[in-house]
Amino acid sequence: MSAECSSYLNADKVLVSGFICPRTGGDARAVYCCGFQDVKYCCDDPHSFFPYEHSYMWWLSVGALVGLSIAAVVLFAFIITVCVLCYLFISTKPRSKLDTGLSLQMAGKTSC
């Protein structure tokens, strides 16, 4: 069984001539033409989308976990800081009412 990959323009707009799968000197199991319009390759799975091993996905996951962990720590520190500042603001407010400078007097008695 073999498949033919037609010629295509790669990402640099260079014409890559067509080839037959499996390629000479390549994996004998790679009998399907896989890829996209700008990159084609022989593969052993007709539903394969990328010519890479799946191990790179693990590093992406580790990077995402590290990034999310850092973001969570920053968010937690921000929330703690806001709570501490609110507590300090509330606890340092004067407990007595402010003096307006006006004295209150009883109404009713006036001397003439």
mmCIF file of N, CA, C and O in Angstrom:
data_model
loop_
_atom_site.group_PDB
_atom_site.id
_atom_site.type_symbol
_atom_site.label_atom_id
_atom_site.label_comp_id
_atom_site.label_asym_id
_atom_site.label_seq_id
_atom_site.Cartn_x
_atom_site.Cartn_y
_atom_site.Cartn_z
ATOM 1 N N MET A 1 0.847 -1.168 0.000
ATOM 2 C CA MET A 1 0.000 0.000 0.000
ATOM 3 C C MET A 1 0.898 1.238 0.000
ATOM 4 O O MET A 1 1.895 1.297 0.691
ATOM 5 N N SER A 2 0.521 2.241 -0.748
ATOM 6 C CA SER A 2 1.290 3.481 -0.790
ATOM 7 C C SER A 2 0.342 4.637 -1.078
ATOM 8 O O SER A 2 -0.776 4.447 -1.538
ATOM 9 N N ALA A 3 0.818 5.837 -0.765
ATOM 10 C CA ALA A 3 0.034 7.044 -1.010
ATOM 11 C C ALA A 3 0.939 8.061 -1.669
ATOM 12 O O ALA A 3 2.161 8.044 -1.515
ATOM 13 N N GLU A 4 0.321 8.964 -2.399
ATOM 14 C CA GLU A 4 1.086 10.000 -3.075
ATOM 15 C C GLU A 4 0.785 11.352 -2.433
ATOM 16 O O GLU A 4 -0.371 11.740 -2.294
ATOM 17 N N CYS A 5 1.838 12.033 -2.012
ATOM 18 C CA CYS A 5 1.707 13.399 -1.512
ATOM 19 C C CYS A 5 1.985 14.328 -2.683
ATOM 20 O O CYS A 5 3.052 14.282 -3.281
ATOM 21 N N SER A 6 1.030 15.145 -3.011
ATOM 22 C CA SER A 6 1.193 16.063 -4.140
ATOM 23 C C SER A 6 2.138 17.201 -3.773
ATOM 24 O O SER A 6 2.436 17.444 -2.606
ATOM 25 N N SER A 7 2.633 17.896 -4.767
ATOM 26 C CA SER A 7 3.529 19.024 -4.511
ATOM 27 C C SER A 7 2.753 20.142 -3.813
ATOM 28 O O SER A 7 1.532 20.241 -3.929
ATOM 29 N N TYR A 8 3.503 20.984 -3.089
ATOM 30 C CA TYR A 8 2.873 22.048 -2.314
ATOM 31 C C TYR A 8 3.855 23.188 -2.094
ATOM 32 O O TYR A 8 5.060 23.032 -2.283
ATOM 33 N N LEU A 9 3.329 24.337 -1.689
ATOM 34 C CA LEU A 9 4.152 25.482 -1.299
ATOM 35 C C LEU A 9 4.294 25.458 0.217
ATOM 36 O O LEU A 9 3.297 25.436 0.937
ATOM 37 N N ASN A 10 5.535 25.491 0.700
ATOM 38 C CA ASN A 10 5.730 25.479 2.153
ATOM 39 C C ASN A 10 5.514 26.884 2.724
ATOM 40 O O ASN A 10 5.133 27.810 2.006
ATOM 41 N N ALA A 11 5.773 27.064 4.006
ATOM 42 C CA ALA A 11 5.523 28.344 4.675
ATOM 43 C C ALA A 11 6.381 29.466 4.111
ATOM 44 O O ALA A 11 5.995 30.636 4.164
ATOM 45 N N ASP A 12 7.527 29.113 3.537
ATOM 46 C CA ASP A 12 8.414 30.118 2.931
ATOM 47 C C ASP A 12 8.092 30.340 1.456
ATOM 48 O O ASP A 12 8.865 30.987 0.749
ATOM 49 N N LYS A 13 6.973 29.804 0.998
ATOM 50 C CA LYS A 13 6.516 29.930 -0.398
ATOM 51 C C LYS A 13 7.488 29.281 -1.392
ATOM 52 O O LYS A 13 7.651 29.735 -2.513
ATOM 53 N N VAL A 14 8.137 28.206 -0.940
ATOM 54 C CA VAL A 14 9.028 27.432 -1.799
ATOM 55 C C VAL A 14 8.282 26.181 -2.228
ATOM 56 O O VAL A 14 7.663 25.499 -1.404
ATOM 57 N N LEU A 15 8.337 25.871 -3.528
ATOM 58 C CA LEU A 15 7.641 24.698 -4.050
ATOM 59 C C LEU A 15 8.374 23.423 -3.643
ATOM 60 O O LEU A 15 9.575 23.274 -3.886
ATOM 61 N N VAL A 16 7.641 22.533 -2.988
ATOM 62 C CA VAL A 16 8.171 21.226 -2.615
ATOM 63 C C VAL A 16 7.516 20.212 -3.536
ATOM 64 O O VAL A 16 6.284 20.152 -3.625
ATOM 65 N N SER A 17 8.341 19.440 -4.235
ATOM 66 C CA SER A 17 7.790 18.498 -5.205
ATOM 67 C C SER A 17 7.111 17.326 -4.502
ATOM 68 O O SER A 17 7.429 16.992 -3.356
ATOM 69 N N GLY A 18 6.163 16.713 -5.187
ATOM 70 C CA GLY A 18 5.422 15.595 -4.634
ATOM 71 C C GLY A 18 6.297 14.372 -4.406
ATOM 72 O O GLY A 18 7.390 14.261 -4.960
ATOM 73 N N PHE A 19 5.816 13.437 -3.602
ATOM 74 C CA PHE A 19 6.567 12.223 -3.299
ATOM 75 C C PHE A 19 5.598 11.099 -2.984
ATOM 76 O O PHE A 19 4.420 11.314 -2.738
ATOM 77 N N ILE A 20 6.124 9.899 -2.996
ATOM 78 C CA ILE A 20 5.345 8.692 -2.734
ATOM 79 C C ILE A 20 5.680 8.188 -1.331
ATOM 80 O O ILE A 20 6.836 8.171 -0.920
ATOM 81 N N CYS A 21 4.653 7.793 -0.602
ATOM 82 C CA CYS A 21 4.852 7.220 0.730
ATOM 83 C C CYS A 21 4.751 5.707 0.632
ATOM 84 O O CYS A 21 3.888 5.203 -0.095
ATOM 85 N N PRO A 22 5.581 4.934 1.318
ATOM 86 C CA PRO A 22 6.667 5.341 2.201
ATOM 87 C C PRO A 22 7.874 5.819 1.407
ATOM 88 O O PRO A 22 8.133 5.345 0.305
ATOM 89 N N ARG A 23 8.605 6.760 1.968
ATOM 90 C CA ARG A 23 9.785 7.319 1.312
ATOM 91 C C ARG A 23 10.944 6.337 1.399
ATOM 92 O O ARG A 23 11.035 5.520 2.316
ATOM 93 N N THR A 24 11.823 6.455 0.475
ATOM 94 C CA THR A 24 13.013 5.608 0.467
ATOM 95 C C THR A 24 13.874 5.927 1.675
ATOM 96 O O THR A 24 14.192 7.088 1.928
ATOM 97 N N GLY A 25 14.221 4.922 2.432
ATOM 98 C CA GLY A 25 15.037 5.110 3.624
ATOM 99 C C GLY A 25 14.221 5.533 4.834
ATOM 100 O O GLY A 25 14.767 5.726 5.911
ATOM 101 N N GLY A 26 12.910 5.690 4.683
ATOM 102 C CA GLY A 26 12.056 6.092 5.792
ATOM 103 C C GLY A 26 11.388 4.892 6.439
ATOM 104 O O GLY A 26 11.690 3.737 6.119
ATOM 105 N N ASP A 27 10.487 5.158 7.322
ATOM 106 C CA ASP A 27 9.743 4.116 8.026
ATOM 107 C C ASP A 27 8.817 3.407 7.048
ATOM 108 O O ASP A 27 8.014 4.043 6.353
ATOM 109 N N ALA A 28 8.917 2.085 6.985
ATOM 110 C CA ALA A 28 8.111 1.305 6.037
ATOM 111 C C ALA A 28 6.634 1.330 6.403
ATOM 112 O O ALA A 28 5.772 1.082 5.556
ATOM 113 N N ARG A 29 6.315 1.646 7.660
ATOM 114 C CA ARG A 29 4.912 1.705 8.089
ATOM 115 C C ARG A 29 4.237 3.017 7.698
ATOM 116 O O ARG A 29 3.023 3.125 7.731
ATOM 117 N N ALA A 30 5.022 4.018 7.337
ATOM 118 C CA ALA A 30 4.474 5.340 7.001
ATOM 119 C C ALA A 30 3.972 5.327 5.563
ATOM 120 O O ALA A 30 4.639 5.782 4.641
ATOM 121 N N VAL A 31 2.765 4.798 5.385
ATOM 122 C CA VAL A 31 2.225 4.625 4.034
ATOM 123 C C VAL A 31 1.145 5.653 3.698
ATOM 124 O O VAL A 31 0.602 5.639 2.597
ATOM 125 N N TYR A 32 0.834 6.553 4.603
ATOM 126 C CA TYR A 32 -0.189 7.570 4.367
ATOM 127 C C TYR A 32 0.459 8.934 4.184
ATOM 128 O O TYR A 32 1.502 9.229 4.770
ATOM 129 N N CYS A 33 -0.166 9.781 3.394
ATOM 130 C CA CYS A 33 0.282 11.160 3.239
ATOM 131 C C CYS A 33 -0.494 12.000 4.246
ATOM 132 O O CYS A 33 -1.721 12.068 4.205
ATOM 133 N N CYS A 34 0.211 12.618 5.159
ATOM 134 C CA CYS A 34 -0.416 13.424 6.217
ATOM 135 C C CYS A 34 0.109 14.853 6.145
ATOM 136 O O CYS A 34 1.082 15.139 5.466
ATOM 137 N N GLY A 35 -0.537 15.731 6.876
ATOM 138 C CA GLY A 35 -0.071 17.104 6.970
ATOM 139 C C GLY A 35 -1.119 18.100 6.527
ATOM 140 O O GLY A 35 -2.315 17.798 6.457
ATOM 141 N N PHE A 36 -0.626 19.297 6.206
ATOM 142 C CA PHE A 36 -1.488 20.404 5.818
ATOM 143 C C PHE A 36 -1.093 20.891 4.436
ATOM 144 O O PHE A 36 -0.277 20.283 3.766
ATOM 145 N N GLN A 37 -1.621 22.027 4.042
ATOM 146 C CA GLN A 37 -1.308 22.562 2.717
ATOM 147 C C GLN A 37 0.133 23.033 2.612
ATOM 148 O O GLN A 37 0.714 23.016 1.528
ATOM 149 N N ASP A 38 0.735 23.442 3.708
ATOM 150 C CA ASP A 38 2.096 23.974 3.653
ATOM 151 C C ASP A 38 3.150 23.025 4.227
ATOM 152 O O ASP A 38 4.325 23.360 4.256
ATOM 153 N N VAL A 39 2.758 21.851 4.686
ATOM 154 C CA VAL A 39 3.709 20.833 5.128
ATOM 155 C C VAL A 39 3.047 19.462 4.973
ATOM 156 O O VAL A 39 1.942 19.244 5.460
ATOM 157 N N LYS A 40 3.723 18.582 4.282
ATOM 158 C CA LYS A 40 3.209 17.225 4.075
ATOM 159 C C LYS A 40 4.308 16.242 4.434
ATOM 160 O O LYS A 40 5.492 16.523 4.260
ATOM 161 N N TYR A 41 3.910 15.081 4.911
ATOM 162 C CA TYR A 41 4.861 14.071 5.345
ATOM 163 C C TYR A 41 4.181 12.715 5.308
ATOM 164 O O TYR A 41 2.961 12.617 5.247
ATOM 165 N N CYS A 42 4.982 11.666 5.362
ATOM 166 C CA CYS A 42 4.461 10.307 5.397
ATOM 167 C C CYS A 42 4.256 9.893 6.853
ATOM 168 O O CYS A 42 5.086 10.180 7.713
ATOM 169 N N CYS A 43 3.132 9.237 7.112
ATOM 170 C CA CYS A 43 2.854 8.809 8.482
ATOM 171 C C CYS A 43 2.173 7.449 8.454
ATOM 172 O O CYS A 43 1.723 6.980 7.412
ATOM 173 N N ASP A 44 2.096 6.827 9.626
ATOM 174 C CA ASP A 44 1.477 5.501 9.716
ATOM 175 C C ASP A 44 0.034 5.560 10.197
ATOM 176 O O ASP A 44 -0.643 4.551 10.280
ATOM 177 N N ASP A 45 -0.444 6.760 10.524
ATOM 178 C CA ASP A 45 -1.815 6.950 11.000
ATOM 179 C C ASP A 45 -2.493 7.982 10.107
ATOM 180 O O ASP A 45 -2.071 9.140 10.062
ATOM 181 N N PRO A 46 -3.540 7.602 9.383
ATOM 182 C CA PRO A 46 -4.174 8.571 8.476
ATOM 183 C C PRO A 46 -4.868 9.723 9.207
ATOM 184 O O PRO A 46 -5.220 10.721 8.601
ATOM 185 N N HIS A 47 -5.033 9.621 10.505
ATOM 186 C CA HIS A 47 -5.678 10.688 11.275
ATOM 187 C C HIS A 47 -4.656 11.539 12.028
ATOM 188 O O HIS A 47 -5.013 12.316 12.906
ATOM 189 N N SER A 48 -3.385 11.381 11.696
ATOM 190 C CA SER A 48 -2.331 12.149 12.343
ATOM 191 C C SER A 48 -2.326 13.566 11.792
ATOM 192 O O SER A 48 -2.471 13.782 10.591
ATOM 193 N N PHE A 49 -2.149 14.534 12.667
ATOM 194 C CA PHE A 49 -2.159 15.929 12.237
ATOM 195 C C PHE A 49 -0.787 16.585 12.324
ATOM 196 O O PHE A 49 -0.529 17.564 11.660
ATOM 197 N N PHE A 50 0.100 16.077 13.173
ATOM 198 C CA PHE A 50 1.389 16.717 13.365
ATOM 199 C C PHE A 50 2.504 15.691 13.220
ATOM 200 O O PHE A 50 2.373 14.566 13.684
ATOM 201 N N PRO A 51 3.612 16.093 12.634
ATOM 202 C CA PRO A 51 4.725 15.153 12.460
ATOM 203 C C PRO A 51 5.607 15.038 13.688
ATOM 204 O O PRO A 51 6.736 14.611 13.603
ATOM 205 N N TYR A 52 5.130 15.428 14.851
ATOM 206 C CA TYR A 52 5.924 15.426 16.066
ATOM 207 C C TYR A 52 5.435 14.329 17.004
ATOM 208 O O TYR A 52 4.295 13.904 16.939
ATOM 209 N N GLU A 53 6.313 13.966 17.906
ATOM 210 C CA GLU A 53 5.905 13.055 18.961
ATOM 211 C C GLU A 53 5.026 13.818 19.939
ATOM 212 O O GLU A 53 5.082 15.041 20.014
ATOM 213 N N HIS A 54 4.225 13.117 20.698
ATOM 214 C CA HIS A 54 3.304 13.778 21.617
ATOM 215 C C HIS A 54 3.972 14.188 22.927
ATOM 216 O O HIS A 54 3.332 14.764 23.783
ATOM 217 N N SER A 55 5.260 13.921 23.094
ATOM 218 C CA SER A 55 5.938 14.274 24.340
ATOM 219 C C SER A 55 6.029 15.785 24.535
ATOM 220 O O SER A 55 6.124 16.265 25.656
ATOM 221 N N TYR A 56 5.994 16.562 23.439
ATOM 222 C CA TYR A 56 6.065 18.011 23.590
ATOM 223 C C TYR A 56 4.835 18.544 24.327
ATOM 224 O O TYR A 56 4.883 19.590 24.952
ATOM 225 N N MET A 57 3.729 17.827 24.260
ATOM 226 C CA MET A 57 2.527 18.258 24.956
ATOM 227 C C MET A 57 2.748 18.240 26.466
ATOM 228 O O MET A 57 2.188 19.053 27.186
ATOM 229 N N TRP A 58 3.563 17.303 26.963
ATOM 230 C CA TRP A 58 3.849 17.233 28.394
ATOM 231 C C TRP A 58 4.554 18.507 28.847
ATOM 232 O O TRP A 58 4.223 19.080 29.870
ATOM 233 N N TRP A 59 5.504 18.996 28.053
ATOM 234 C CA TRP A 59 6.227 20.207 28.441
ATOM 235 C C TRP A 59 5.309 21.413 28.398
ATOM 236 O O TRP A 59 5.436 22.326 29.206
ATOM 237 N N LEU A 60 4.378 21.431 27.458
ATOM 238 C CA LEU A 60 3.407 22.521 27.432
ATOM 239 C C LEU A 60 2.542 22.481 28.690
ATOM 240 O O LEU A 60 2.228 23.518 29.267
ATOM 241 N N SER A 61 2.174 21.288 29.113
ATOM 242 C CA SER A 61 1.354 21.150 30.316
ATOM 243 C C SER A 61 2.125 21.585 31.550
ATOM 244 O O SER A 61 1.577 22.257 32.422
ATOM 245 N N VAL A 62 3.385 21.226 31.637
ATOM 246 C CA VAL A 62 4.201 21.635 32.785
ATOM 247 C C VAL A 62 4.340 23.157 32.798
ATOM 248 O O VAL A 62 4.196 23.792 33.840
ATOM 249 N N GLY A 63 4.581 23.739 31.641
ATOM 250 C CA GLY A 63 4.689 25.195 31.555
ATOM 251 C C GLY A 63 3.400 25.880 31.946
ATOM 252 O O GLY A 63 3.411 26.901 32.645
ATOM 253 N N ALA A 64 2.282 25.319 31.524
ATOM 254 C CA ALA A 64 0.987 25.898 31.888
ATOM 255 C C ALA A 64 0.753 25.782 33.388
ATOM 256 O O ALA A 64 0.248 26.723 34.014
ATOM 257 N N LEU A 65 1.111 24.652 33.976
ATOM 258 C CA LEU A 65 0.941 24.485 35.419
ATOM 259 C C LEU A 65 1.821 25.453 36.209
ATOM 260 O O LEU A 65 1.374 26.037 37.202
ATOM 261 N N VAL A 66 3.041 25.652 35.762
ATOM 262 C CA VAL A 66 3.928 26.596 36.443
ATOM 263 C C VAL A 66 3.361 28.012 36.328
ATOM 264 O O VAL A 66 3.309 28.757 37.311
ATOM 265 N N GLY A 67 2.904 28.385 35.144
ATOM 266 C CA GLY A 67 2.326 29.710 34.956
ATOM 267 C C GLY A 67 1.079 29.923 35.792
ATOM 268 O O GLY A 67 0.907 30.983 36.411
ATOM 269 N N LEU A 68 0.217 28.923 35.828
ATOM 270 C CA LEU A 68 -0.991 29.040 36.645
ATOM 271 C C LEU A 68 -0.661 29.084 38.130
ATOM 272 O O LEU A 68 -1.311 29.800 38.900
ATOM 273 N N SER A 69 0.349 28.349 38.547
ATOM 274 C CA SER A 69 0.756 28.377 39.955
ATOM 275 C C SER A 69 1.275 29.757 40.344
ATOM 276 O O SER A 69 0.920 30.286 41.409
ATOM 277 N N ILE A 70 2.090 30.344 39.497
ATOM 278 C CA ILE A 70 2.604 31.686 39.776
ATOM 279 C C ILE A 70 1.462 32.694 39.824
ATOM 280 O O ILE A 70 1.412 33.550 40.711
ATOM 281 N N ALA A 71 0.535 32.593 38.885
ATOM 282 C CA ALA A 71 -0.616 33.503 38.874
ATOM 283 C C ALA A 71 -1.457 33.328 40.130
ATOM 284 O O ALA A 71 -1.939 34.314 40.701
ATOM 285 N N ALA A 72 -1.624 32.104 40.598
ATOM 286 C CA ALA A 72 -2.407 31.860 41.809
ATOM 287 C C ALA A 72 -1.719 32.456 43.032
ATOM 288 O O ALA A 72 -2.375 33.053 43.893
ATOM 289 N N VAL A 73 -0.399 32.328 43.117
ATOM 290 C CA VAL A 73 0.338 32.895 44.246
ATOM 291 C C VAL A 73 0.233 34.419 44.236
ATOM 292 O O VAL A 73 0.020 35.045 45.279
ATOM 293 N N VAL A 74 0.357 35.032 43.070
ATOM 294 C CA VAL A 74 0.240 36.489 42.968
ATOM 295 C C VAL A 74 -1.159 36.938 43.361
ATOM 296 O O VAL A 74 -1.330 37.914 44.111
ATOM 297 N N LEU A 75 -2.179 36.241 42.896
ATOM 298 C CA LEU A 75 -3.557 36.584 43.249
ATOM 299 C C LEU A 75 -3.781 36.426 44.750
ATOM 300 O O LEU A 75 -4.398 37.286 45.383
ATOM 301 N N PHE A 76 -3.281 35.357 45.328
ATOM 302 C CA PHE A 76 -3.426 35.126 46.768
ATOM 303 C C PHE A 76 -2.736 36.234 47.560
ATOM 304 O O PHE A 76 -3.282 36.753 48.539
ATOM 305 N N ALA A 77 -1.527 36.628 47.134
ATOM 306 C CA ALA A 77 -0.802 37.702 47.819
ATOM 307 C C ALA A 77 -1.567 39.018 47.701
ATOM 308 O O ALA A 77 -1.624 39.794 48.666
ATOM 309 N N PHE A 78 -2.161 39.280 46.554
ATOM 310 C CA PHE A 78 -2.953 40.500 46.373
ATOM 311 C C PHE A 78 -4.156 40.517 47.309
ATOM 312 O O PHE A 78 -4.441 41.523 47.958
ATOM 313 N N ILE A 79 -4.850 39.399 47.408
ATOM 314 C CA ILE A 79 -6.036 39.323 48.273
ATOM 315 C C ILE A 79 -5.634 39.503 49.738
ATOM 316 O O ILE A 79 -6.293 40.235 50.482
ATOM 317 N N ILE A 80 -4.543 38.866 50.160
ATOM 318 C CA ILE A 80 -4.061 39.016 51.539
ATOM 319 C C ILE A 80 -3.692 40.478 51.807
ATOM 320 O O ILE A 80 -4.038 41.032 52.857
ATOM 321 N N THR A 81 -3.019 41.117 50.863
ATOM 322 C CA THR A 81 -2.634 42.521 51.027
ATOM 323 C C THR A 81 -3.851 43.418 51.164
ATOM 324 O O THR A 81 -3.892 44.297 52.030
ATOM 325 N N VAL A 82 -4.859 43.208 50.336
ATOM 326 C CA VAL A 82 -6.086 44.008 50.419
ATOM 327 C C VAL A 82 -6.768 43.790 51.758
ATOM 328 O O VAL A 82 -7.223 44.756 52.399
ATOM 329 N N CYS A 83 -6.841 42.569 52.231
ATOM 330 C CA CYS A 83 -7.467 42.286 53.531
ATOM 331 C C CYS A 83 -6.707 42.954 54.676
ATOM 332 O O CYS A 83 -7.321 43.548 55.571
ATOM 333 N N VAL A 84 -5.383 42.895 54.646
ATOM 334 C CA VAL A 84 -4.577 43.526 55.698
ATOM 335 C C VAL A 84 -4.759 45.035 55.667
ATOM 336 O O VAL A 84 -4.928 45.679 56.711
ATOM 337 N N LEU A 85 -4.746 45.629 54.482
ATOM 338 C CA LEU A 85 -4.931 47.082 54.382
ATOM 339 C C LEU A 85 -6.317 47.506 54.848
ATOM 340 O O LEU A 85 -6.458 48.539 55.515
ATOM 341 N N CYS A 86 -7.326 46.748 54.514
ATOM 342 C CA CYS A 86 -8.686 47.059 54.983
ATOM 343 C C CYS A 86 -8.752 46.962 56.508
ATOM 344 O O CYS A 86 -9.347 47.830 57.163
ATOM 345 N N TYR A 87 -8.161 45.944 57.073
ATOM 346 C CA TYR A 87 -8.164 45.795 58.528
ATOM 347 C C TYR A 87 -7.446 46.973 59.182
ATOM 348 O O TYR A 87 -7.925 47.548 60.165
ATOM 349 N N LEU A 88 -6.285 47.354 58.649
ATOM 350 C CA LEU A 88 -5.551 48.485 59.214
ATOM 351 C C LEU A 88 -6.334 49.780 59.086
ATOM 352 O O LEU A 88 -6.326 50.612 59.986
ATOM 353 N N PHE A 89 -7.006 49.964 57.977
ATOM 354 C CA PHE A 89 -7.805 51.173 57.775
ATOM 355 C C PHE A 89 -8.946 51.244 58.786
ATOM 356 O O PHE A 89 -9.190 52.278 59.393
ATOM 357 N N ILE A 90 -9.621 50.127 58.981
ATOM 358 C CA ILE A 90 -10.761 50.107 59.907
ATOM 359 C C ILE A 90 -10.284 50.215 61.353
ATOM 360 O O ILE A 90 -10.887 50.919 62.169
ATOM 361 N N SER A 91 -9.195 49.542 61.689
ATOM 362 C CA SER A 91 -8.751 49.537 63.086
ATOM 363 C C SER A 91 -8.099 50.849 63.508
ATOM 364 O O SER A 91 -8.027 51.143 64.696
ATOM 365 N N THR A 92 -7.610 51.652 62.598
ATOM 366 C CA THR A 92 -6.955 52.909 62.972
ATOM 367 C C THR A 92 -7.888 54.110 62.876
ATOM 368 O O THR A 92 -7.455 55.228 63.137
ATOM 369 N N LYS A 93 -9.148 53.905 62.515
ATOM 370 C CA LYS A 93 -10.100 55.019 62.491
ATOM 371 C C LYS A 93 -10.380 55.472 63.917
ATOM 372 O O LYS A 93 -10.468 54.648 64.819
ATOM 373 N N PRO A 94 -10.522 56.788 64.131
ATOM 374 C CA PRO A 94 -10.862 57.258 65.470
ATOM 375 C C PRO A 94 -12.240 56.762 65.877
ATOM 376 O O PRO A 94 -13.170 56.734 65.078
ATOM 377 N N ARG A 95 -12.370 56.352 67.128
ATOM 378 C CA ARG A 95 -13.632 55.779 67.591
ATOM 379 C C ARG A 95 -14.648 56.856 67.972
ATOM 380 O O ARG A 95 -15.823 56.623 67.952
ATOM 381 N N SER A 96 -14.190 58.053 68.381
ATOM 382 C CA SER A 96 -15.134 59.110 68.771
ATOM 383 C C SER A 96 -15.581 59.872 67.542
ATOM 384 O O SER A 96 -14.907 59.902 66.519
ATOM 385 N N LYS A 97 -16.731 60.507 67.686
ATOM 386 C CA LYS A 97 -17.255 61.298 66.582
ATOM 387 C C LYS A 97 -16.436 62.575 66.466
ATOM 388 O O LYS A 97 -15.928 63.099 67.444
ATOM 389 N N LEU A 98 -16.341 63.048 65.291
ATOM 390 C CA LEU A 98 -15.579 64.263 65.058
ATOM 391 C C LEU A 98 -16.308 65.472 65.641
ATOM 392 O O LEU A 98 -17.534 65.566 65.586
ATOM 393 N N ASP A 99 -15.565 66.419 66.195
ATOM 394 C CA ASP A 99 -16.128 67.656 66.735
ATOM 395 C C ASP A 99 -16.378 68.610 65.583
ATOM 396 O O ASP A 99 -15.463 68.946 64.830
ATOM 397 N N THR A 100 -17.622 69.020 65.435
ATOM 398 C CA THR A 100 -17.963 69.931 64.340
ATOM 399 C C THR A 100 -17.690 71.374 64.692
ATOM 400 O O THR A 100 -17.734 72.237 63.826
ATOM 401 N N GLY A 101 -17.427 71.640 65.966
ATOM 402 C CA GLY A 101 -17.167 72.997 66.389
ATOM 403 C C GLY A 101 -18.420 73.745 66.807
ATOM 404 O O GLY A 101 -18.366 74.870 67.280
ATOM 405 N N LEU A 102 -19.589 73.174 66.658
ATOM 406 C CA LEU A 102 -20.843 73.796 67.057
ATOM 407 C C LEU A 102 -21.256 73.237 68.405
ATOM 408 O O LEU A 102 -21.241 72.038 68.626
ATOM 409 N N SER A 103 -21.623 74.121 69.303
ATOM 410 C CA SER A 103 -22.090 73.644 70.598
ATOM 411 C C SER A 103 -23.609 73.557 70.578
ATOM 412 O O SER A 103 -24.287 74.419 70.028
ATOM 413 N N LEU A 104 -24.130 72.533 71.165
ATOM 414 C CA LEU A 104 -25.576 72.341 71.198
ATOM 415 C C LEU A 104 -26.120 72.999 72.463
ATOM 416 O O LEU A 104 -25.571 72.848 73.551
ATOM 417 N N GLN A 105 -27.217 73.723 72.334
ATOM 418 C CA GLN A 105 -27.852 74.391 73.473
ATOM 419 C C GLN A 105 -29.309 74.020 73.514
ATOM 420 O O GLN A 105 -29.901 73.755 72.473
ATOM 421 N N MET A 106 -29.866 74.046 74.706
ATOM 422 C CA MET A 106 -31.287 73.752 74.829
ATOM 423 C C MET A 106 -32.082 74.939 74.331
ATOM 424 O O MET A 106 -31.786 76.085 74.622
ATOM 425 N N ALA A 107 -33.088 74.686 73.596
ATOM 426 C CA ALA A 107 -33.942 75.747 73.077
ATOM 427 C C ALA A 107 -35.043 76.050 74.087
ATOM 428 O O ALA A 107 -35.461 75.197 74.855
ATOM 429 N N GLY A 108 -35.547 77.212 74.106
ATOM 430 C CA GLY A 108 -36.696 77.508 74.938
ATOM 431 C C GLY A 108 -36.485 78.740 75.793
ATOM 432 O O GLY A 108 -37.278 79.635 75.783
ATOM 433 N N LYS A 109 -35.457 78.800 76.578
ATOM 434 C CA LYS A 109 -35.250 79.947 77.462
ATOM 435 C C LYS A 109 -34.399 80.990 76.750
ATOM 436 O O LYS A 109 -33.309 80.727 76.312
ATOM 437 N N THR A 110 -35.000 82.163 76.706
ATOM 438 C CA THR A 110 -34.265 83.294 76.149
ATOM 439 C C THR A 110 -34.396 84.450 77.127
ATOM 440 O O THR A 110 -35.420 84.658 77.736
ATOM 441 N N SER A 111 -33.432 85.183 77.316
ATOM 442 C CA SER A 111 -33.507 86.323 78.234
ATOM 443 C C SER A 111 -33.609 87.609 77.437
ATOM 444 O O SER A 111 -32.923 87.804 76.449
ATOM 445 N N CYS A 112 -34.506 88.472 77.887
ATOM 446 C CA CYS A 112 -34.716 89.743 77.224
ATOM 447 C C CYS A 112 -34.361 90.881 78.079
ATOM 448 O O CYS A 112 -34.473 91.040 79.191
#
